[in-house]
mmCIF file of C-alpha atoms in Angstrom:
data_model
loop_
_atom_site.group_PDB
_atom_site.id
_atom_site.type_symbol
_atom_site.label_atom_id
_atom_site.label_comp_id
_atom_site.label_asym_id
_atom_site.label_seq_id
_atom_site.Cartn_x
_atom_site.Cartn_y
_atom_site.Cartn_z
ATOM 1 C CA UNK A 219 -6.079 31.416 5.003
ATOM 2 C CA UNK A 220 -6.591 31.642 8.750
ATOM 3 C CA UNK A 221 -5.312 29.551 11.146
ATOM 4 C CA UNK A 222 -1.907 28.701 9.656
ATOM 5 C CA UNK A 223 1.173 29.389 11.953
ATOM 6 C CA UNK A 224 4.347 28.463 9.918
ATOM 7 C CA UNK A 225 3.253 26.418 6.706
ATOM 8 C CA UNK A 226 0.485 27.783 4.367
ATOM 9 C CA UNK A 227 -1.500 25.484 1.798
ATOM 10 C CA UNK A 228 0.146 25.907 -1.692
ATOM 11 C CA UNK A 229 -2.349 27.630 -4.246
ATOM 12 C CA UNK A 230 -3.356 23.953 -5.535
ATOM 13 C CA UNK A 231 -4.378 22.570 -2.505
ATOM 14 C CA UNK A 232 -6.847 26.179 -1.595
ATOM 15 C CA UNK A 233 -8.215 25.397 -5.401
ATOM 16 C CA UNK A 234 -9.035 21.622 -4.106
ATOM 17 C CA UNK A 235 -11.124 23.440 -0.690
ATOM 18 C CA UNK A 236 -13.032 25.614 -2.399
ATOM 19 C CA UNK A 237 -14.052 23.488 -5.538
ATOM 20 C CA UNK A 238 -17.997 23.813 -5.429
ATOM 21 C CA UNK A 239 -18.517 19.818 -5.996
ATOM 22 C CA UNK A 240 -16.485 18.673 -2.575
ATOM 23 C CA UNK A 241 -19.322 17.801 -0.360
ATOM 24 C CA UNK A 242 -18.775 20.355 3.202
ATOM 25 C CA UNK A 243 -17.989 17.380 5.898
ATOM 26 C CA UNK A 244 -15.447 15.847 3.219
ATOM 27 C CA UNK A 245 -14.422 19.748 2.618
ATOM 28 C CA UNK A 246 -14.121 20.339 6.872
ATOM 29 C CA UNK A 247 -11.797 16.881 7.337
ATOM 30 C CA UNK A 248 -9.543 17.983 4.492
ATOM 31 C CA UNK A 249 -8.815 21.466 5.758
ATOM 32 C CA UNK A 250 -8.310 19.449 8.953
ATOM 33 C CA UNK A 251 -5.585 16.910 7.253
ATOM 34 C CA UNK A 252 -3.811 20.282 5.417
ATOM 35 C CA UNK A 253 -4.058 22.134 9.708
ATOM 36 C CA UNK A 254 -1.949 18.990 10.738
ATOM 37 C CA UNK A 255 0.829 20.654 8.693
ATOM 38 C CA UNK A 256 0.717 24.333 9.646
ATOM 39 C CA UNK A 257 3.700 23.415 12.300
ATOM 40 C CA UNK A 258 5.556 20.681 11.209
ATOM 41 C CA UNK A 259 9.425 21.721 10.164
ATOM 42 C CA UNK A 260 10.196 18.263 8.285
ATOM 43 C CA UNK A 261 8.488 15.032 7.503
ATOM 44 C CA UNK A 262 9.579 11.838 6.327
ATOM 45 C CA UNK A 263 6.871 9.780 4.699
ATOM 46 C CA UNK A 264 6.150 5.969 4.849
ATOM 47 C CA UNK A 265 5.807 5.725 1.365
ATOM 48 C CA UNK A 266 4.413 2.636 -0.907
ATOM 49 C CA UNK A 267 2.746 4.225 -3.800
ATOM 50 C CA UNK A 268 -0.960 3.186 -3.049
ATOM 51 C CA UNK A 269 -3.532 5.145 -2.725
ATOM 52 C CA UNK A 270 -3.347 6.952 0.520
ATOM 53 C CA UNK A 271 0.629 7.117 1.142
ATOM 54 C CA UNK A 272 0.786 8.604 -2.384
ATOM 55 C CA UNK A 273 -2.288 11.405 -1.422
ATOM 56 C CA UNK A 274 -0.096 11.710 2.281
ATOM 57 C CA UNK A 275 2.963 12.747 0.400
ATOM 58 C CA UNK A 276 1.503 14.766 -2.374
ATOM 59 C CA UNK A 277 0.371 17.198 0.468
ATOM 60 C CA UNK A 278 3.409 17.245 2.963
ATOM 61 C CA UNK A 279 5.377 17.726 -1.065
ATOM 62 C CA UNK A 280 2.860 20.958 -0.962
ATOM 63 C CA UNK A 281 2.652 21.951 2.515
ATOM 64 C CA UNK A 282 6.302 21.747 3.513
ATOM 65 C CA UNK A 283 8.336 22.129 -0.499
ATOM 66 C CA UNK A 284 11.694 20.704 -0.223
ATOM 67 C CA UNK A 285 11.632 19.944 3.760
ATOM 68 C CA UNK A 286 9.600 16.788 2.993
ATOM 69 C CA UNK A 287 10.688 13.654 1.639
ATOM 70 C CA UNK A 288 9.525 9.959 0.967
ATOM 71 C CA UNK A 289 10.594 6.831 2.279
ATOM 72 C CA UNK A 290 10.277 3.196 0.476
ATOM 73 C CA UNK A 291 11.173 0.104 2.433
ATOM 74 C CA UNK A 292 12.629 -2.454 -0.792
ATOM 75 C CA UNK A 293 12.417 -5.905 0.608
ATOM 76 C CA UNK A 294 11.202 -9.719 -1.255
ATOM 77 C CA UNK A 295 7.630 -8.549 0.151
ATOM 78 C CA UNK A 296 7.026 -5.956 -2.366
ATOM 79 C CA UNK A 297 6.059 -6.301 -5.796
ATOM 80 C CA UNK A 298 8.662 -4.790 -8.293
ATOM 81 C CA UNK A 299 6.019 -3.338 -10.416
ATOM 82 C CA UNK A 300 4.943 -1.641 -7.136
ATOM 83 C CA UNK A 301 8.331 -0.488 -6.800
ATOM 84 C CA UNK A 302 8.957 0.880 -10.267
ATOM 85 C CA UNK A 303 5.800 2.805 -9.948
ATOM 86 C CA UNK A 304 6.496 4.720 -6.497
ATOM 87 C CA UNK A 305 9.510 5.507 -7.680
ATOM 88 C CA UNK A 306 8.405 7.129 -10.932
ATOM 89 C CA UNK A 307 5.595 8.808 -8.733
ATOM 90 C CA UNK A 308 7.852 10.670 -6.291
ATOM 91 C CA UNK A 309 10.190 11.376 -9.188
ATOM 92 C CA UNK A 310 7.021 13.355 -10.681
ATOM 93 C CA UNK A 311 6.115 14.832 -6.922
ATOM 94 C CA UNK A 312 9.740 15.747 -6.816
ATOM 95 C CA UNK A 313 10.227 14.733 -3.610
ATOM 96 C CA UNK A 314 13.786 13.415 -2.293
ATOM 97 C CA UNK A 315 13.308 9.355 -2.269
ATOM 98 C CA UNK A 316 15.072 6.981 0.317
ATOM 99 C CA UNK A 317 14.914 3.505 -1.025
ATOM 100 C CA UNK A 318 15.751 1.024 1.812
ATOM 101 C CA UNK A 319 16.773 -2.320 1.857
ATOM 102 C CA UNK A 320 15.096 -4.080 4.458
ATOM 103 C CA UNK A 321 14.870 -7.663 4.761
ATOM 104 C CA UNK A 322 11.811 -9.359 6.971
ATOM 105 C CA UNK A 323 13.428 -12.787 6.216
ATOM 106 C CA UNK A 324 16.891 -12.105 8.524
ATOM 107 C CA UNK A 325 13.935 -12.432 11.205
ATOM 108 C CA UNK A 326 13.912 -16.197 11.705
ATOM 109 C CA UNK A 327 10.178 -15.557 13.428
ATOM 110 C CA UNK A 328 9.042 -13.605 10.937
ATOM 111 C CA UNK A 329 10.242 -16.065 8.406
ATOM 112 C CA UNK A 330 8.116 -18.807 9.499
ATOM 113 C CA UNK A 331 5.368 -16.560 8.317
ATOM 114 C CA UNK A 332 2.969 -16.631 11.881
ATOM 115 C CA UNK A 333 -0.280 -14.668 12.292
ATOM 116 C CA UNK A 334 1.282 -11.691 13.322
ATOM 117 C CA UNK A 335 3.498 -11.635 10.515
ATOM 118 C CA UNK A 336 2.169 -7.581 9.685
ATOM 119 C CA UNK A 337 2.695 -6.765 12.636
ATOM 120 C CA UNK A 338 6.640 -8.099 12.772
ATOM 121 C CA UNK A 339 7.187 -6.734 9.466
ATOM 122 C CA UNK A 340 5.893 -3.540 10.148
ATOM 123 C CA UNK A 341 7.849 -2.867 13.058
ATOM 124 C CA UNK A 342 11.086 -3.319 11.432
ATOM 125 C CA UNK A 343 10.170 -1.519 8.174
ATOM 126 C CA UNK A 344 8.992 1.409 10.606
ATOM 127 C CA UNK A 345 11.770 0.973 13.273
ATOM 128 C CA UNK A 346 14.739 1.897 10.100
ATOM 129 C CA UNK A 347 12.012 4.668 9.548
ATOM 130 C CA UNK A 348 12.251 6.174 12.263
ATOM 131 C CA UNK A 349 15.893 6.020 12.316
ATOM 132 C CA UNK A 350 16.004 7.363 8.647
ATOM 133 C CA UNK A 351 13.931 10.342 10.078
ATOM 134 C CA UNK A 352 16.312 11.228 12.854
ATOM 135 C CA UNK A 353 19.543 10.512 11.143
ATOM 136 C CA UNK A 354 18.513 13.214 8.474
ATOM 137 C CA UNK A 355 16.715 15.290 10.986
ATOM 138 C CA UNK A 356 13.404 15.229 9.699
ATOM 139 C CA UNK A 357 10.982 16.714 12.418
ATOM 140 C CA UNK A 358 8.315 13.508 12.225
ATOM 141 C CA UNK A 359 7.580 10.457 10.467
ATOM 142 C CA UNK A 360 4.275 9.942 9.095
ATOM 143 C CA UNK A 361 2.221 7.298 7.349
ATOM 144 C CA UNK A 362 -0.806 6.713 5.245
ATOM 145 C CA UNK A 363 -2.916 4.893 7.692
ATOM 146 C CA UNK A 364 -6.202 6.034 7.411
ATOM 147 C CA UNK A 365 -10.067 6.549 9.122
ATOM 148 C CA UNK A 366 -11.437 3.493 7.141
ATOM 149 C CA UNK A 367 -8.157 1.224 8.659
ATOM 150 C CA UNK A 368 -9.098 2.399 11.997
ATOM 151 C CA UNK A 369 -12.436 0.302 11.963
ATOM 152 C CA UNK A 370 -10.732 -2.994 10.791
ATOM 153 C CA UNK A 371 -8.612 -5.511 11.962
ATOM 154 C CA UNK A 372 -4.617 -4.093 10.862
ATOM 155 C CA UNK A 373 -2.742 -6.423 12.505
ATOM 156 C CA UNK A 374 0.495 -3.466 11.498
ATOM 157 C CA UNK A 375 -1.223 -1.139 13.142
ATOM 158 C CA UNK A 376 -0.549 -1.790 16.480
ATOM 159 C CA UNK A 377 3.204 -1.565 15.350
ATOM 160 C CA UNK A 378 2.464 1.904 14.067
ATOM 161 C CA UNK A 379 1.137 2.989 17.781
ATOM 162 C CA UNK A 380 3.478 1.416 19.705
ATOM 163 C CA UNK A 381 6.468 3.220 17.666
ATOM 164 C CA UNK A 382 4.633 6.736 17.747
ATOM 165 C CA UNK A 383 4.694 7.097 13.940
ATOM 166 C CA UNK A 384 2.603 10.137 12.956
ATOM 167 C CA UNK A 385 -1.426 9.177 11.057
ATOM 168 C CA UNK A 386 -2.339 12.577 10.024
ATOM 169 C CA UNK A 387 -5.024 11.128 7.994
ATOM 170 C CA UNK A 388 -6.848 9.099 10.538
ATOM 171 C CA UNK A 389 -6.270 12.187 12.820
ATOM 172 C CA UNK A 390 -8.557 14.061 10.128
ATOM 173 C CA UNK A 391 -10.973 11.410 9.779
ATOM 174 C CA UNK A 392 -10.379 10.810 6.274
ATOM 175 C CA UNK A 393 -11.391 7.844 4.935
ATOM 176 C CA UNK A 394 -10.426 5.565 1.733
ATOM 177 C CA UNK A 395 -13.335 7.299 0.420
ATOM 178 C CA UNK A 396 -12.551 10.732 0.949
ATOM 179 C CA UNK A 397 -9.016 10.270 -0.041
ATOM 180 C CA UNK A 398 -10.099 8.993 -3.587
ATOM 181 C CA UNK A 399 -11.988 11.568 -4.167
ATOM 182 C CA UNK A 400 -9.247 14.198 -2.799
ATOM 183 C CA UNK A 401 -6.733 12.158 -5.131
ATOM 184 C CA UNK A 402 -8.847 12.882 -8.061
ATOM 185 C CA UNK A 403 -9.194 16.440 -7.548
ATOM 186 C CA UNK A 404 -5.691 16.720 -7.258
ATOM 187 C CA UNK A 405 -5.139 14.355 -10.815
ATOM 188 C CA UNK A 406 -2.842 11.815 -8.798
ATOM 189 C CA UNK A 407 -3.411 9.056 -10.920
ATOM 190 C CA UNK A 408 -3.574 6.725 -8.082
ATOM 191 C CA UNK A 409 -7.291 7.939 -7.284
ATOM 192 C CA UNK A 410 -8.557 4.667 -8.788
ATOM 193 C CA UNK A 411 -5.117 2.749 -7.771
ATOM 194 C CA UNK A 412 -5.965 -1.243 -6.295
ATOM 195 C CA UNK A 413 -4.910 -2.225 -3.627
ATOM 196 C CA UNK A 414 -1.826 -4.057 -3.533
ATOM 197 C CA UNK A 415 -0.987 -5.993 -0.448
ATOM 198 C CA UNK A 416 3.017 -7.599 0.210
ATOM 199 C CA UNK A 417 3.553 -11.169 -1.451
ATOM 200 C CA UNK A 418 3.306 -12.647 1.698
ATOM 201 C CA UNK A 419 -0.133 -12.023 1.850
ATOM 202 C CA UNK A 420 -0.349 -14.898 -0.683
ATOM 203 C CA UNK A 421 1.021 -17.859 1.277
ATOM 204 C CA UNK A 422 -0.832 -19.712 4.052
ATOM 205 C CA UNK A 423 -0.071 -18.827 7.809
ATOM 206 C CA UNK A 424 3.323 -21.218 8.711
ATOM 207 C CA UNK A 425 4.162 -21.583 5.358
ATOM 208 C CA UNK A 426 8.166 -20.954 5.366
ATOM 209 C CA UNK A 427 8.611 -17.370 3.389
ATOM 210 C CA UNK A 428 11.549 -18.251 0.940
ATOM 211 C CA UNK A 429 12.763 -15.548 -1.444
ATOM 212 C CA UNK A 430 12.626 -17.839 -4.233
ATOM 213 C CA UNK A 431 9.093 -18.124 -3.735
ATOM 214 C CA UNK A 432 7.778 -14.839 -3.538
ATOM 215 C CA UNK A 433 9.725 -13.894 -6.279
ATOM 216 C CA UNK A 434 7.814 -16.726 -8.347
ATOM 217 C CA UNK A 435 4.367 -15.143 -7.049
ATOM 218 C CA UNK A 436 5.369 -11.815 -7.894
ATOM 219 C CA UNK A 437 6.634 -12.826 -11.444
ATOM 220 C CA UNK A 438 3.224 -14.900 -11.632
ATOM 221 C CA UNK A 439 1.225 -12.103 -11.137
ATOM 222 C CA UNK A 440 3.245 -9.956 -13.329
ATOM 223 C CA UNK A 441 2.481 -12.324 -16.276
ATOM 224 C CA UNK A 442 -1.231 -11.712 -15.264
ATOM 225 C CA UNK A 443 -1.058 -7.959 -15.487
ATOM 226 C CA UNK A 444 0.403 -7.975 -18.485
ATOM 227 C CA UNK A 445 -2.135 -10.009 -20.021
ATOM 228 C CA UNK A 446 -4.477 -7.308 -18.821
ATOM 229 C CA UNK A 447 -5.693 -7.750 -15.694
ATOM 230 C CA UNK A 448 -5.675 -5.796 -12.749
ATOM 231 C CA UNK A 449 -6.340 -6.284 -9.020
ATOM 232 C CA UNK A 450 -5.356 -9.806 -9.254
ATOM 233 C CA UNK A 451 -3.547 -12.764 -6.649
ATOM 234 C CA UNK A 452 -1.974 -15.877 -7.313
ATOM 235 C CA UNK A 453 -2.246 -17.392 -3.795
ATOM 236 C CA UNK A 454 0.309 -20.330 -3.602
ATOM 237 C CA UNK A 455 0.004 -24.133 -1.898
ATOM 238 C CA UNK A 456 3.068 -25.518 -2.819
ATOM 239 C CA UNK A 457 3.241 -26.478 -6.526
ATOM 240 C CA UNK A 458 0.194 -25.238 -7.105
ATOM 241 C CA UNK A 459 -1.149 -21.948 -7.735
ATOM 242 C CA UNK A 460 -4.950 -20.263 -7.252
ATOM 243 C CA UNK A 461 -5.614 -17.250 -9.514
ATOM 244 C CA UNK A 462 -7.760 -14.663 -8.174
ATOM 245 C CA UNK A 463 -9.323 -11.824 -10.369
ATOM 246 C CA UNK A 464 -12.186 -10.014 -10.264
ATOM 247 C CA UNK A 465 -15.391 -11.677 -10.940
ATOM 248 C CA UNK A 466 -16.441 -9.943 -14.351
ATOM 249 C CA UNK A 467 -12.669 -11.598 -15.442
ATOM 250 C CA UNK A 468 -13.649 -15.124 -14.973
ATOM 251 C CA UNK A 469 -14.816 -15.957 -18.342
ATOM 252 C CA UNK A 470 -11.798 -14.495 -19.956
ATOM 253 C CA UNK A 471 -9.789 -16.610 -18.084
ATOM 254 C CA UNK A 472 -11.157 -19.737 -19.780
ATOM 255 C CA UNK A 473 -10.963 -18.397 -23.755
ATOM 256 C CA UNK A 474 -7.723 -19.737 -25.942
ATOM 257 C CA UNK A 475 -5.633 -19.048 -26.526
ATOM 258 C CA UNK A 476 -5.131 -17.244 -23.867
ATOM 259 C CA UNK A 477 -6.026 -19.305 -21.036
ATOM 260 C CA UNK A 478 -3.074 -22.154 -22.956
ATOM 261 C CA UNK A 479 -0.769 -19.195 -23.015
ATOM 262 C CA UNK A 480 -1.325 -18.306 -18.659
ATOM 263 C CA UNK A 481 -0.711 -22.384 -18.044
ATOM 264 C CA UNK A 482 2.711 -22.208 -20.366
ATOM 265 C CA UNK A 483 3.756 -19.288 -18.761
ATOM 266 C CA UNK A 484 3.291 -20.313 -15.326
ATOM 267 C CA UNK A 485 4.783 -23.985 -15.750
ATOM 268 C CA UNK A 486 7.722 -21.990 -17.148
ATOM 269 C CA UNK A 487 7.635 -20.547 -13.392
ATOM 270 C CA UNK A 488 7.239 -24.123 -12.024
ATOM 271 C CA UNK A 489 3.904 -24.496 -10.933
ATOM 272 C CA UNK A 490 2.444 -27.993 -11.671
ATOM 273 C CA UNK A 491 -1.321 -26.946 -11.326
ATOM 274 C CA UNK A 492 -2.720 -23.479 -12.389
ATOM 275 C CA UNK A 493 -5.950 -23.023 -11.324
ATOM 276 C CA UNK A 494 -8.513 -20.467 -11.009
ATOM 277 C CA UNK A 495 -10.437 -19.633 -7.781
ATOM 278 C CA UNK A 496 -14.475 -19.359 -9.463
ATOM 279 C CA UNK A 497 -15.511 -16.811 -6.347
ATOM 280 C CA UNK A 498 -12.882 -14.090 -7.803
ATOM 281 C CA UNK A 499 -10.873 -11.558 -6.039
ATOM 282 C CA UNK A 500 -11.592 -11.899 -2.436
ATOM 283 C CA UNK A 501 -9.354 -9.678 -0.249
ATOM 284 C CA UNK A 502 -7.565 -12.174 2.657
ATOM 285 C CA UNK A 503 -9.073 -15.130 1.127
ATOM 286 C CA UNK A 504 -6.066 -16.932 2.695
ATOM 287 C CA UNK A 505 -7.930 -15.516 6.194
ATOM 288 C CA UNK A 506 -11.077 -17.084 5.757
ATOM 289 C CA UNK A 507 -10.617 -19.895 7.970
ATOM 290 C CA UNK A 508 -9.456 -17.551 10.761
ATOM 291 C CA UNK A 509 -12.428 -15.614 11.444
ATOM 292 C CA UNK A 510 -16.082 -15.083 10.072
ATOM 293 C CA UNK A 511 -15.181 -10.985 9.839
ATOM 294 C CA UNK A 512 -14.905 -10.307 6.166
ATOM 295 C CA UNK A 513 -13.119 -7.095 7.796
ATOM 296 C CA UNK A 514 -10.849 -9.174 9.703
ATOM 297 C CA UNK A 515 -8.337 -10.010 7.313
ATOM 298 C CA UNK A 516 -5.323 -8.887 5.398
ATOM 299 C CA UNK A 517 -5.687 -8.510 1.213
#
């Protein structure tokens, strides 16, 4: 193909360009996303195992082989099923894997959990990032931020301009859209993936973070999925907890036995009131009192 320097797109991702059913402006800003390779030696990628980071290094894994690599910040924020599944992904990718421990709570600010919690967090998760990158000489340091994040409120993306760190994907114009579709093509089976957002997410604004309970919401939610479930929050005001699943799940949530088997398992957790919020899902529902913008909030 012309108009590729030093690195060349792999055979699979020249199938994905020229299969008939990828609409020509979605076909234009992918070549465009595979051109911000062609001269890139290395790349470290900010890697979570959602949708777009997982797309972002399935394509440096074919642009660059060996010379890129993924990079997983492990901290109380992130779900362990979350975890368990980006690590079995780059395992499958083959790409090298640096697992981090980084903890937001040694941040007495960040702790207190204030409205610019994403962006705190952020710029320590992407500060050892960057310092991952140079230590093992990787050329850049690149995340999954996208098109569609560009025209919301990401209160973590002013962290990711102010450090420099590489968005080849916005650069493209590629939106969530186009990515899903691109994910698909290329059977990543996190094409369909939901969003999950950091356990934080699930406390009100100066609401102490405490490792003890974030690891409650995250075992919570946990007991959810394996019941079935899927895009699902327990939100948490004190003792008691507010489930959040999609609409069409409402009425499930009500049958026996196993709406007595969610309330054992979650007073087992400690929670002294289980309920369940009747408007559903509703990404940054702990938001809603800060702004009118249903696209100003955090999931």
């Amino acid at each position: 193909m012309k108009g590729y320097s030093i690195n060349r797109p792999s055979t699979r991702l020249i199938g994905m360009l020229e299969n008939p059913a990828l609409p020509e402006p979605s076909r234009d800003r992918l070549e465009k996303f595979f051109r911000a390779f062609s001269e890139v030696e290395s790349a470290l990628v900010a890697f979570s195992g959602g949708l777009d980071s997982s797309f972002l290094l399935f394509v440096a894994r074919e642009m660059l082989g060996d010379r890129a690599a993924a990079y997983t910040a492990v901290s109380p924020f992130v779900p362990a099923r979350e975890l368990k599944s980006a690590r079995a992904l780059a395992s499958r990718l083959g790409v090298r894997h640096f697992l981090v421990d980084v903890d937001p709570l040694s941040n007495p600010e960040l702790a207190r959990n204030p409205f610019n919690r994403c962006y705190l967090c952020k710029k320590m998760v992407y500060t050892k990032g960057l310092l991952l990158a140079r230590e093992h000489g990787f050329a850049a340091f690149m995340d999954g931020t996208t098109a569609s994040d560009a025209t919301q409120h990401r209160p973590g993306r002013q962290a990711v301009m102010e450090l420099g760190v590489a968005t080849p994907l916005m650069a493209a114009g590629m939106s969530r859209k186009d990515i899903q579709e691109a994910s698909r093509m290329a059977d990543l089976e996190t094409w369909n993936k939901n969003p999950i957002s950091c356990l934080a997410t699930r406390l009100p604004y100066e609401t102490l973070l405490e490792p003890k309970t974030l690891l409650r919401i995250d075992r919570a939610e946990e007991i959810l999925a394996s019941f079935g479930f899927a895009g699902v929050r327990v939100r948490v005001h004190a003792d008691l907890a507010r489930i959040e699943v999609p609409s069409q799940s409402l009425a499930q949530l009500a049958q026996d036995p196993l709406r007595s088997d969610i309330c054992r398992e979650f007073k087992s957790l400690g929670f002294a009131y289980i309920t369940v919020d009747l408007e559903g899902f509703r990404s940054g529902s702990m938001d809603l009192h800060l702004s009118g913008d249903p696209t100003d909030r955090e999931t």
